[in-house]
XYZ file of C-alpha atoms in Angstrom:
703
model
C 0.000 0.000 0.000
C 2.884 2.352 0.775
C 4.341 1.810 -2.695
C 0.994 2.609 -4.342
C 0.702 5.872 -2.396
C 4.239 6.889 -3.436
C 3.422 6.200 -7.097
C -0.009 7.758 -7.755
C -1.853 7.534 -11.095
C -1.262 10.749 -13.015
C -3.413 10.135 -16.088
C -5.681 7.448 -17.534
C -5.433 6.897 -21.290
C -8.118 5.184 -23.395
C -6.751 2.377 -25.577
C -8.357 1.525 -28.928
C -7.712 -1.384 -31.287
C -7.436 -0.460 -34.978
C -7.886 -3.263 -37.510
C -7.808 -1.534 -40.883
C -4.129 -2.368 -41.493
C -3.843 -5.463 -39.284
C -3.290 -7.750 -42.317
C -0.974 -5.324 -44.162
C 1.247 -3.628 -41.591
C 4.925 -4.631 -41.517
C 7.753 -3.302 -39.379
C 11.076 -2.822 -41.177
C 14.193 -2.830 -39.010
C 17.182 -1.109 -40.642
C 20.838 -1.304 -39.583
C 22.540 1.718 -38.132
C 22.415 4.437 -40.829
C 25.784 5.475 -42.294
C 26.475 9.171 -42.543
C 26.430 9.002 -46.357
C 23.005 7.279 -46.641
C 19.599 8.982 -46.695
C 16.689 6.600 -45.960
C 14.064 9.244 -46.729
C 15.442 10.199 -50.137
C 12.374 9.575 -52.319
C 13.929 10.237 -55.724
C 16.643 7.623 -55.351
C 14.710 4.816 -53.704
C 13.073 1.758 -55.353
C 11.494 -1.363 -53.842
C 10.364 -4.808 -54.954
C 8.767 -7.780 -53.212
C 8.214 -11.536 -53.555
C 4.776 -11.971 -51.917
C 4.914 -15.753 -51.334
C 8.269 -15.572 -49.577
C 7.491 -12.199 -47.922
C 10.886 -11.050 -49.126
C 11.589 -7.377 -49.812
C 14.526 -5.652 -51.478
C 15.122 -1.907 -51.206
C 17.659 0.205 -53.065
C 18.916 3.115 -50.966
C 20.714 6.095 -52.431
C 24.235 6.860 -51.213
C 25.224 10.523 -50.989
C 28.384 10.552 -53.114
C 28.958 14.251 -52.317
C 29.271 13.596 -48.618
C 32.835 14.211 -47.354
C 32.751 10.794 -45.656
C 32.265 9.028 -49.018
C 35.430 7.516 -50.611
C 35.082 8.327 -54.296
C 37.982 6.200 -55.534
C 36.677 3.115 -53.735
C 33.190 3.641 -55.173
C 34.564 3.920 -58.717
C 36.657 0.756 -58.265
C 33.642 -1.258 -57.099
C 31.584 -0.041 -60.091
C 34.408 -0.962 -62.459
C 34.713 -4.476 -61.000
C 30.955 -5.069 -61.261
C 30.090 -3.537 -64.652
C 33.441 -3.393 -66.455
C 34.381 -0.567 -68.792
C 31.214 -0.545 -70.908
C 27.935 0.837 -69.581
C 24.475 -0.106 -70.829
C 20.975 -0.700 -69.479
C 22.055 -3.872 -67.667
C 24.755 -2.077 -65.689
C 24.339 -2.079 -61.933
C 25.882 1.364 -61.474
C 25.059 3.588 -64.460
C 27.002 6.537 -63.019
C 30.248 4.474 -63.003
C 30.281 4.870 -59.252
C 28.720 2.901 -56.363
C 25.886 5.353 -55.680
C 23.306 2.974 -54.134
C 23.098 0.130 -51.646
C 20.666 -2.821 -51.774
C 18.998 -4.129 -48.623
C 17.367 -7.582 -48.474
C 14.847 -8.650 -45.821
C 14.771 -11.643 -43.492
C 12.065 -12.600 -41.003
C 13.061 -12.081 -37.364
C 10.441 -14.221 -35.606
C 7.437 -16.328 -36.467
C 5.399 -15.283 -33.418
C 4.449 -11.632 -33.969
C 1.057 -11.814 -32.244
C 2.390 -9.873 -29.233
C 3.660 -6.895 -31.270
C 1.652 -3.857 -32.354
C 2.241 -0.363 -33.707
C 0.937 2.425 -31.456
C 0.047 6.023 -32.200
C -0.974 8.608 -29.607
C -3.362 11.467 -30.329
C -5.514 13.685 -28.094
C -5.282 11.491 -25.020
C -6.032 8.278 -26.944
C -3.683 5.384 -27.688
C -4.490 3.450 -30.888
C -2.925 0.009 -31.413
C -2.630 -1.848 -34.753
C -1.407 -5.497 -34.695
C 1.658 -6.158 -36.853
C 1.426 -8.695 -39.671
C 5.184 -9.191 -39.871
C 8.591 -7.929 -38.794
C 11.368 -7.828 -41.398
C 15.030 -7.091 -40.781
C 16.739 -5.264 -43.636
C 20.335 -6.402 -44.128
C 22.869 -5.225 -46.735
C 22.929 -7.409 -49.858
C 26.292 -8.090 -51.481
C 25.126 -9.721 -54.701
C 27.189 -7.148 -56.628
C 30.308 -8.930 -55.371
C 29.120 -12.158 -57.011
C 28.679 -10.230 -60.244
C 32.225 -8.841 -59.947
C 33.607 -12.370 -59.427
C 31.775 -13.585 -62.539
C 33.284 -10.735 -64.600
C 36.729 -11.610 -63.278
C 36.394 -15.263 -64.261
C 35.239 -14.292 -67.747
C 38.302 -12.086 -68.204
C 40.608 -14.845 -66.973
C 39.069 -17.365 -69.379
C 39.446 -14.955 -72.310
C 43.146 -14.391 -71.563
C 44.060 -18.107 -71.505
C 46.454 -19.040 -74.415
C 45.526 -21.601 -77.051
C 44.514 -22.013 -80.658
C 40.768 -21.637 -80.595
C 40.310 -22.671 -84.230
C 42.185 -25.923 -83.664
C 40.172 -26.602 -80.525
C 36.967 -26.081 -82.442
C 38.089 -28.498 -85.145
C 38.892 -31.122 -82.575
C 35.499 -30.648 -80.931
C 33.778 -31.234 -84.281
C 35.094 -34.804 -84.520
C 34.713 -35.613 -80.844
C 32.675 -38.764 -80.140
C 29.431 -38.235 -78.249
C 27.945 -40.859 -75.935
C 24.180 -40.704 -75.477
C 22.722 -41.955 -72.202
C 19.117 -42.210 -71.162
C 18.358 -41.340 -67.556
C 16.591 -43.920 -65.414
C 13.154 -43.164 -64.012
C 13.495 -41.245 -60.757
C 12.457 -43.241 -57.657
C 10.250 -41.772 -54.959
C 13.131 -41.707 -52.456
C 15.388 -39.914 -54.921
C 12.681 -37.381 -55.710
C 12.158 -36.623 -52.023
C 15.887 -36.130 -51.498
C 16.030 -33.798 -54.493
C 13.032 -31.763 -53.286
C 14.592 -31.354 -49.841
C 17.993 -30.288 -51.163
C 19.272 -26.733 -50.684
C 19.834 -26.308 -54.425
C 16.200 -27.158 -55.216
C 14.863 -24.753 -52.572
C 17.095 -21.973 -53.855
C 15.889 -22.631 -57.406
C 12.228 -22.433 -56.363
C 12.829 -19.184 -54.531
C 14.617 -17.749 -57.545
C 11.731 -18.726 -59.862
C 9.288 -16.398 -58.107
C 9.158 -13.071 -59.961
C 9.749 -9.765 -58.269
C 6.832 -7.341 -58.022
C 8.008 -3.746 -58.196
C 6.610 -1.344 -55.626
C 6.252 2.397 -55.564
C 7.758 4.145 -52.562
C 5.931 7.086 -50.958
C 7.897 9.407 -48.724
C 7.042 10.452 -45.206
C 5.425 13.750 -46.232
C 3.610 12.435 -49.317
C -0.200 12.881 -49.385
C -0.725 9.160 -50.006
C 1.339 8.345 -46.908
C -0.702 10.781 -44.870
C -3.909 9.149 -46.121
C -2.719 5.645 -45.234
C -1.534 6.864 -41.830
C -5.125 7.685 -40.915
C -5.904 3.953 -40.920
C -3.697 3.596 -37.836
C -6.549 5.191 -35.865
C -9.556 3.195 -34.774
C -12.488 3.933 -37.083
C -15.147 3.454 -34.377
C -14.693 4.307 -30.699
C -17.726 2.272 -29.611
C -17.267 -1.029 -27.834
C -19.293 -2.765 -30.570
C -16.333 -2.366 -32.902
C -13.876 -3.655 -30.327
C -15.327 -6.988 -29.280
C -11.844 -8.291 -28.451
C -11.705 -5.834 -25.562
C -14.916 -7.173 -23.999
C -12.977 -9.543 -21.788
C -12.400 -10.126 -18.126
C -9.214 -8.542 -16.717
C -7.415 -11.889 -16.597
C -8.365 -12.739 -20.206
C -7.334 -9.283 -21.399
C -3.971 -9.602 -19.645
C -3.500 -13.011 -21.278
C -4.166 -11.441 -24.703
C -1.625 -8.683 -24.102
C 1.049 -10.943 -22.616
C 0.454 -14.515 -23.856
C 2.441 -17.331 -22.252
C 5.908 -17.727 -23.653
C 6.237 -20.398 -26.303
C 9.318 -21.809 -27.926
C 10.167 -19.974 -31.113
C 10.300 -22.039 -34.275
C 13.865 -20.916 -34.908
C 14.903 -22.703 -31.710
C 13.352 -25.968 -32.866
C 15.281 -28.509 -34.926
C 14.630 -28.050 -38.623
C 12.740 -31.034 -40.064
C 12.303 -31.916 -43.743
C 9.358 -30.259 -45.454
C 7.464 -33.554 -45.778
C 7.839 -34.521 -42.089
C 5.418 -33.471 -39.341
C 6.007 -33.729 -35.617
C 3.273 -35.211 -33.436
C 2.556 -31.741 -32.044
C 2.093 -30.348 -35.561
C 0.078 -33.394 -36.603
C -2.439 -32.930 -33.793
C -3.219 -29.392 -34.951
C -4.732 -30.827 -38.168
C -8.320 -32.076 -38.536
C -8.885 -35.661 -37.390
C -9.402 -36.962 -40.948
C -6.078 -35.471 -42.100
C -4.269 -36.850 -39.038
C -5.463 -40.376 -39.768
C -4.695 -40.081 -43.491
C -1.107 -38.959 -42.826
C -0.578 -41.673 -40.213
C -1.940 -44.405 -42.484
C 0.170 -43.226 -45.410
C 3.275 -43.645 -43.260
C 2.556 -46.819 -41.258
C 0.646 -48.683 -44.022
C -0.756 -51.259 -41.514
C -1.942 -50.622 -37.958
C -4.277 -52.015 -35.301
C -7.111 -49.718 -34.230
C -5.955 -49.680 -30.595
C -2.485 -48.531 -31.682
C -4.003 -45.843 -33.895
C -6.002 -44.438 -30.952
C -2.814 -44.288 -28.876
C -1.192 -42.077 -31.540
C -4.111 -39.640 -31.637
C -4.681 -36.967 -29.008
C -6.174 -38.075 -25.706
C -9.932 -37.674 -25.639
C -10.405 -38.458 -29.342
C -13.827 -39.975 -29.991
C -13.345 -43.611 -31.149
C -16.546 -43.406 -33.201
C -15.225 -40.378 -35.113
C -11.873 -42.111 -35.613
C -13.657 -45.199 -36.966
C -15.630 -43.062 -39.375
C -12.460 -41.354 -40.643
C -10.274 -44.448 -40.978
C -12.854 -46.209 -43.150
C -12.323 -43.454 -45.732
C -8.580 -44.147 -46.122
C -8.129 -47.807 -45.120
C -9.618 -51.294 -45.434
C -10.002 -53.998 -42.779
C -7.691 -56.993 -43.224
C -7.591 -59.673 -40.496
C -9.002 -57.199 -37.958
C -6.313 -54.587 -38.741
C -6.428 -51.512 -40.968
C -4.408 -51.336 -44.202
C -4.158 -48.052 -46.120
C -6.115 -47.942 -49.374
C -4.213 -48.200 -52.621
C -5.512 -44.929 -54.060
C -4.077 -43.079 -51.043
C -0.577 -44.360 -51.828
C -0.975 -44.106 -55.614
C -3.065 -41.004 -56.427
C -4.586 -40.469 -59.828
C -2.282 -39.325 -62.664
C 0.818 -40.793 -60.983
C 2.910 -43.774 -62.047
C 5.259 -46.416 -60.677
C 8.787 -45.143 -59.884
C 10.151 -48.524 -61.027
C 8.281 -49.411 -64.208
C 6.223 -46.334 -65.092
C 2.954 -48.297 -64.823
C -0.011 -45.916 -64.265
C -1.555 -45.599 -60.810
C -4.809 -47.317 -61.816
C -2.983 -50.577 -62.645
C -0.902 -50.348 -59.460
C -4.022 -49.903 -57.321
C -5.636 -52.935 -58.931
C -2.567 -55.111 -58.276
C -2.202 -53.946 -54.671
C -5.915 -54.561 -54.033
C -5.359 -58.147 -55.187
C -2.565 -58.578 -52.607
C -4.750 -57.099 -49.858
C -7.633 -59.367 -50.847
C -5.357 -62.426 -50.741
C -4.445 -61.544 -47.153
C -8.135 -61.502 -46.227
C -8.217 -65.164 -47.303
C -4.940 -66.388 -45.785
C -2.048 -65.227 -43.603
C 0.451 -66.320 -46.268
C 0.894 -65.073 -49.840
C 3.338 -66.315 -52.482
C 5.043 -63.617 -54.510
C 5.161 -65.704 -57.686
C 1.388 -66.146 -57.643
C 0.858 -62.378 -57.305
C 3.229 -61.650 -60.193
C 1.544 -64.289 -62.391
C -1.955 -62.862 -61.827
C -1.220 -59.122 -61.860
C 1.435 -59.216 -64.652
C 3.355 -56.464 -62.816
C 7.105 -56.075 -62.475
C 8.987 -57.700 -59.578
C 9.854 -54.370 -57.943
C 6.218 -53.251 -57.860
C 5.054 -56.588 -56.418
C 7.795 -56.440 -53.796
C 6.623 -52.958 -52.763
C 3.053 -54.223 -52.336
C 4.147 -57.111 -50.135
C 6.555 -55.046 -48.037
C 3.718 -52.632 -47.218
C 1.774 -55.267 -45.281
C 3.855 -58.432 -44.721
C 7.223 -59.946 -43.793
C 9.224 -62.412 -45.867
C 9.680 -65.837 -44.242
C 12.320 -68.053 -45.857
C 10.876 -71.135 -47.610
C 7.349 -70.104 -46.569
C 6.368 -66.923 -48.370
C 5.118 -63.552 -47.179
C 3.286 -63.480 -43.810
C 0.879 -60.693 -42.816
C 2.573 -58.219 -40.474
C 0.095 -58.147 -37.573
C -1.760 -60.883 -35.742
C -5.500 -61.247 -36.125
C -7.203 -58.541 -34.003
C -10.026 -60.573 -32.503
C -10.748 -57.892 -29.894
C -11.639 -55.283 -32.531
C -13.781 -57.762 -34.480
C -15.837 -58.598 -31.381
C -16.331 -54.966 -30.341
C -17.306 -53.629 -33.773
C -19.347 -56.259 -35.645
C -21.176 -53.594 -37.659
C -17.882 -52.240 -39.032
C -16.688 -55.773 -39.811
C -19.893 -56.533 -41.712
C -19.602 -53.311 -43.714
C -15.990 -54.101 -44.616
C -16.969 -57.630 -45.685
C -19.451 -56.135 -48.111
C -16.736 -53.863 -49.504
C -14.407 -56.825 -49.988
C -17.152 -58.742 -51.774
C -17.393 -55.880 -54.267
C -13.604 -55.720 -54.670
C -13.452 -59.482 -55.181
C -16.078 -59.321 -57.912
C -14.118 -56.582 -59.649
C -10.845 -58.521 -59.395
C -12.459 -61.702 -60.744
C -13.685 -59.752 -63.749
C -10.359 -57.976 -64.437
C -7.954 -60.874 -63.797
C -10.294 -63.755 -64.783
C -9.407 -65.523 -61.542
C -9.607 -69.327 -61.448
C -11.299 -71.217 -58.607
C -7.992 -72.020 -56.905
C -7.305 -68.279 -56.581
C -10.749 -67.446 -55.187
C -11.250 -70.324 -52.722
C -9.068 -70.142 -49.579
C -6.848 -73.120 -48.763
C -7.975 -75.656 -46.168
C -4.858 -75.236 -44.068
C -5.302 -71.517 -44.152
C -8.897 -71.868 -43.023
C -7.795 -73.995 -40.076
C -4.879 -71.789 -39.084
C -6.645 -68.519 -39.673
C -8.420 -66.566 -37.011
C -11.981 -67.374 -35.899
C -14.758 -66.925 -38.394
C -16.124 -63.384 -38.547
C -19.695 -63.109 -37.299
C -21.902 -60.266 -38.447
C -23.822 -58.024 -36.069
C -27.203 -59.537 -36.988
C -25.862 -63.045 -36.332
C -24.577 -61.984 -32.919
C -27.957 -60.514 -31.983
C -29.735 -63.710 -33.114
C -27.349 -65.888 -31.086
C -27.838 -63.700 -28.032
C -31.642 -63.879 -28.356
C -31.503 -67.679 -28.632
C -29.246 -67.871 -25.577
C -31.619 -65.687 -23.539
C -34.629 -67.784 -24.574
C -32.798 -70.964 -23.611
C -31.873 -69.538 -20.200
C -35.410 -68.305 -19.691
C -36.822 -71.766 -20.479
C -34.445 -73.458 -18.050
C -35.353 -70.987 -15.283
C -39.049 -71.546 -15.938
C -38.654 -75.328 -15.658
C -36.720 -75.026 -12.396
C -39.343 -72.686 -10.983
C -42.258 -74.987 -11.863
C -40.422 -77.922 -10.285
C -39.813 -76.001 -7.060
C -43.407 -74.827 -7.027
C -44.675 -78.426 -7.311
C -42.421 -79.506 -4.483
C -43.714 -76.646 -2.345
C -47.342 -77.689 -2.891
C -46.535 -81.307 -1.988
C -45.135 -80.221 1.371
C -48.003 -77.939 2.428
C -49.215 -80.238 5.268
C -45.872 -80.889 6.881
C -44.620 -78.844 9.827
C -40.885 -78.834 9.108
C -40.721 -76.706 5.947
C -38.007 -77.359 3.363
C -38.230 -74.924 0.466
C -35.597 -74.627 -2.224
C -33.246 -76.799 -0.227
C -33.269 -74.395 2.775
C -34.559 -75.948 5.988
C -36.475 -73.691 8.414
C -35.471 -74.480 11.982
C -38.324 -75.170 14.407
C -38.221 -73.050 17.583
C -39.844 -74.007 20.921
C -43.353 -72.571 21.265
C -44.554 -71.016 24.506
C -48.037 -71.486 25.898
C -48.795 -67.757 26.000
C -48.151 -66.925 22.321
C -48.560 -69.653 19.708
C -46.241 -69.435 16.705
C -47.731 -68.929 13.234
C -46.942 -72.014 11.142
C -49.132 -71.226 8.127
C -46.466 -71.746 5.529
C -49.020 -72.106 2.769
C -50.377 -68.605 3.352
C -46.883 -67.248 3.193
C -46.352 -68.944 -0.136
C -49.605 -67.688 -1.574
C -49.064 -64.101 -0.408
C -45.746 -63.493 -2.077
C -42.368 -64.567 -0.717
C -41.150 -67.794 0.784
C -37.625 -67.389 2.060
C -36.980 -64.552 -0.449
C -38.377 -66.283 -3.577
C -41.526 -65.270 -5.508
C -44.101 -67.964 -6.154
C -46.304 -66.308 -8.830
C -46.464 -68.142 -12.112
C -45.584 -65.057 -14.109
C -42.430 -64.379 -12.068
C -39.150 -64.979 -13.918
C -36.636 -64.753 -11.048
C -33.294 -66.497 -10.797
C -32.770 -69.007 -8.025
C -30.051 -66.831 -6.479
C -32.438 -64.015 -5.529
C -31.629 -61.625 -8.423
C -34.143 -59.246 -9.929
C -36.459 -60.508 -12.700
C -35.027 -60.500 -16.202
C -37.454 -57.839 -17.441
C -36.633 -55.557 -14.530
C -32.894 -55.928 -15.119
C -33.388 -55.064 -18.785
C -35.330 -51.980 -17.699
C -32.566 -50.965 -15.308
C -29.851 -51.249 -17.972
C -31.971 -49.347 -20.487
C -32.684 -46.632 -17.899
C -28.963 -46.298 -17.156
C -28.163 -45.916 -20.870
C -30.837 -43.239 -21.420
C -29.765 -41.290 -18.311
C -26.084 -41.324 -19.308
C -26.859 -40.352 -22.912
C -29.086 -37.368 -22.107
C -26.644 -36.213 -19.457
C -24.085 -35.710 -22.252
C -26.488 -34.500 -24.959
C -29.538 -32.556 -23.871
C -31.385 -32.828 -27.215
C -31.600 -35.939 -29.420
C -33.757 -37.129 -32.269
C -35.119 -40.655 -32.116
C -32.947 -41.587 -35.091
C -29.767 -40.394 -33.348
C -30.796 -42.058 -30.072
C -31.273 -45.393 -31.872
C -27.860 -45.027 -33.497
C -26.191 -44.407 -30.138
C -28.094 -47.331 -28.609
C -26.944 -49.687 -31.377
C -23.332 -48.610 -30.810
C -23.793 -49.181 -27.073
C -25.229 -52.658 -27.628
C -22.420 -53.562 -30.044
C -19.853 -52.715 -27.347
C -21.484 -55.036 -24.767
C -20.193 -58.578 -24.183
C -22.081 -61.468 -25.830
C -25.155 -62.665 -23.958
C -26.048 -59.294 -22.441
C -29.743 -58.860 -21.639
C -30.089 -55.902 -24.017
C -29.512 -58.321 -26.938
C -33.017 -59.696 -26.265
C -34.352 -56.838 -28.392
C -35.535 -53.338 -27.498
C -38.368 -51.906 -29.559
C -38.659 -48.251 -30.545
C -41.706 -47.905 -28.297
C -39.804 -49.241 -25.268
C -37.006 -46.779 -25.978
C -39.405 -43.827 -26.331
C -41.342 -44.787 -23.181
C -38.095 -44.971 -21.217
C -37.020 -41.537 -22.484
C -40.323 -39.991 -21.369
C -40.190 -41.883 -18.064
C -36.747 -40.354 -17.338
C -38.167 -36.820 -17.325
C -37.536 -35.947 -20.953
C -40.152 -34.296 -23.159
C -40.892 -34.564 -26.840
C -40.456 -31.231 -28.628
C -42.964 -30.853 -31.477
C -40.675 -29.004 -33.892
C -42.664 -27.566 -36.841
C -40.632 -28.941 -39.747
C -41.179 -27.216 -43.122
C -43.628 -28.922 -45.520
C -40.879 -29.730 -48.055
C -38.688 -31.421 -45.446
C -36.785 -34.565 -46.382
C -36.373 -35.701 -42.770
C -37.486 -39.227 -41.886
C -40.167 -39.840 -39.291
C -37.591 -40.836 -36.659
C -35.630 -37.673 -37.424
C -38.721 -35.542 -36.763
C -39.206 -36.976 -33.266
C -37.115 -34.728 -31.034
C -36.631 -35.404 -27.303
C -35.021 -33.065 -24.774
C -34.003 -33.353 -21.133
C -36.415 -31.006 -19.368
C -34.653 -30.768 -15.996
C -30.930 -31.461 -15.637
C -30.683 -30.087 -12.092
C -28.395 -27.138 -12.881
C -28.846 -23.354 -12.961
C -29.663 -23.313 -16.705
C -32.793 -25.506 -16.567
C -35.258 -22.615 -16.939
C -33.206 -21.014 -19.712
C -33.204 -24.269 -21.695
C -36.952 -24.694 -21.158
C -37.602 -21.240 -22.632
C -35.323 -22.115 -25.564
C -37.202 -25.378 -26.164
C -40.529 -23.549 -26.064
C -39.247 -21.220 -28.788
C -38.355 -24.187 -30.991
C -41.721 -25.802 -30.389
C -43.143 -22.943 -32.482
C -40.239 -22.275 -34.857
C -38.130 -24.606 -36.969
C -35.193 -22.189 -37.031
C -34.506 -19.005 -35.080
C -32.055 -16.136 -35.167
C -29.802 -15.533 -32.184
C -31.192 -12.078 -31.411
C -34.720 -13.535 -31.084
C -33.506 -16.018 -28.472
C -31.501 -13.328 -26.689
C -34.450 -10.897 -26.561
C -36.827 -13.594 -25.285
C -34.473 -14.581 -22.480
C -33.920 -10.932 -21.540
C -37.691 -10.331 -21.486
C -38.305 -13.341 -19.242
C -35.606 -12.461 -16.710
C -35.734 -8.667 -16.928
C -32.033 -8.293 -17.727
C -29.665 -9.276 -20.511
C -27.641 -12.435 -19.993
C -23.903 -12.565 -20.490
C -22.633 -13.689 -23.876
C -20.938 -16.710 -22.257
C -24.220 -17.840 -20.676
C -26.144 -17.593 -23.954
C -23.348 -19.457 -25.758
C -23.540 -22.216 -23.131
C -27.317 -22.614 -23.535
C -27.138 -22.639 -27.345
C -24.247 -25.102 -27.358
C -26.221 -27.508 -25.151
C -29.260 -27.690 -27.409
C -28.630 -26.133 -30.817
C -26.395 -25.963 -33.862
C -25.790 -22.980 -36.140
C -25.896 -22.948 -39.938
C -26.081 -19.975 -42.258
C -26.676 -17.498 -39.444
C -29.700 -19.442 -38.136
C -29.998 -21.727 -35.097
C -31.624 -25.179 -35.187
C -32.244 -27.833 -32.562
C -29.624 -30.578 -32.741
C -30.369 -33.192 -35.357
C -33.010 -31.150 -37.193
C -30.783 -29.383 -39.731
C -31.612 -30.446 -43.278
C -28.489 -31.150 -45.320
C -28.533 -29.572 -48.796
C -29.140 -32.056 -51.586
C -27.102 -32.007 -54.763
């Protein structure tokens, strides 16, 4: 407190954020100015730029009349560079070094914390910088002088030029044809320093016009450094809490890219990879690893990645082989490319590689000679195919790289069934193209015995589970009827023995006779914890009835699902339920079959309500997609806000944000914070084209 009193606030200055030049403003850093150089000399200054490289070159005039300028040295440099003759291509037309070239280089890649500031009338206006360039002297004229010197030396060498020319006329010439460039050689060439320099040199210079400090155009552009609107509506970035605003001004320090090891242009680190969309991450990973198990793929992706989304993405770039994922051929061999070994077009390569992949779906072993005979491709191409997905075993052939992933097959039967259908289509295409014989199509007996267990589709698993439940139910019913008959036979006996549990007889006093009416107890409900009604389906161990356990599991699924997603259509709920059932172990009670009506009744029983969204007459939504359910009370502070939002959508198919915001403000008498409204909309809605829809009700445009 004492320090604050000693250092009082003298003046408060308003700070404004100007954006007009935020994408165009660069800061040029010049070296210390020599006494003979004038940076603001407009008549002797030219500039040019390479936009893609963000490289700038400036020519600065040198004051040759300055007493500090060495005239003899300037004339010598001009003579070395241009020689004795002067023309339009001369660097120094005045036969004297009268200008200096400066070339730019980027200082840092993180310029988000830098801004240009201008102060006027008690206001500070900030404009973010788009780049910072350091201007360094360029000495390319020395290279030109060296070239001139070598030319003069070559011209002064003794020798009979006419005789040399005659000898060259009869000189034997050997013609050689270059081999096709391999992919590895091409990558090395692309990454070489010479290639990068050549690409940079190919970009043409764009000449710029320089405006001096006092020029009217400069004064006009300088006005854009001031904020155009002083209202807070134009400065939404400043509507932040103090801690957020401080974080924007002074972001946490990050490691500059110049401090990181330089990697080849075609290599991405895991940190860089995880900044890409999920589909691109998986495509890049599959292109590099060629074959991978799904569990290993999930370990390479960022923590928290949705397995369902990963499954959806990997099916676009890979095919399932023996429970593992193998990259598709068209990902490795894009259209309009060819083999680096034989020059065969990509279409033929894809067909041959698909044949190898299909063979591995039939057997763990593939013979290279058989592949070459069928595909008619060169040995190098066939070897590449096999090395992508298998290992060579001496005297045996090529064995698939990974073991059969039985765990994935059991957890995702729907994906396995879909992939089987894809392979059936590929097999039909291969049979037509290669005219495959029966011995190629039918798998070997040994392979069938040694291969992994037979793949079972999702429908077959459900049918097996239903049969198992029915069998268990029948056995329980028989046991119950047998116990019931035994109980009736022992109604008249005093020592009661029910279900193998003997009830001990206690001594009876004269004052209070003991109730021994065992039959009444059986008829009224429970006998030693076991129901005796005919319609009861209890287990002998005292568990709940089968139907009640099914209801409990279904209730738990619905509660967990609506706790994560407040609004769901019936179609989306059924999809999530099918995924949940597919992840359960075989024989689970939910495999007995849950109807749509049971699912809807459970949703309503859990406190959810059906929202009657007025879909447009021309809607293409299915009936299940038009049934929308929402969690009415989640038990948090936003329940009433969500209920008002759902009431709005019960009368409107789509709504603008300002309508929702005005309705909430009218109901509560005050405007809600932007963060609160964003939270409510994120829970229940999605945005498209400036309009808000309930989740699952957006109609996708049809082509």
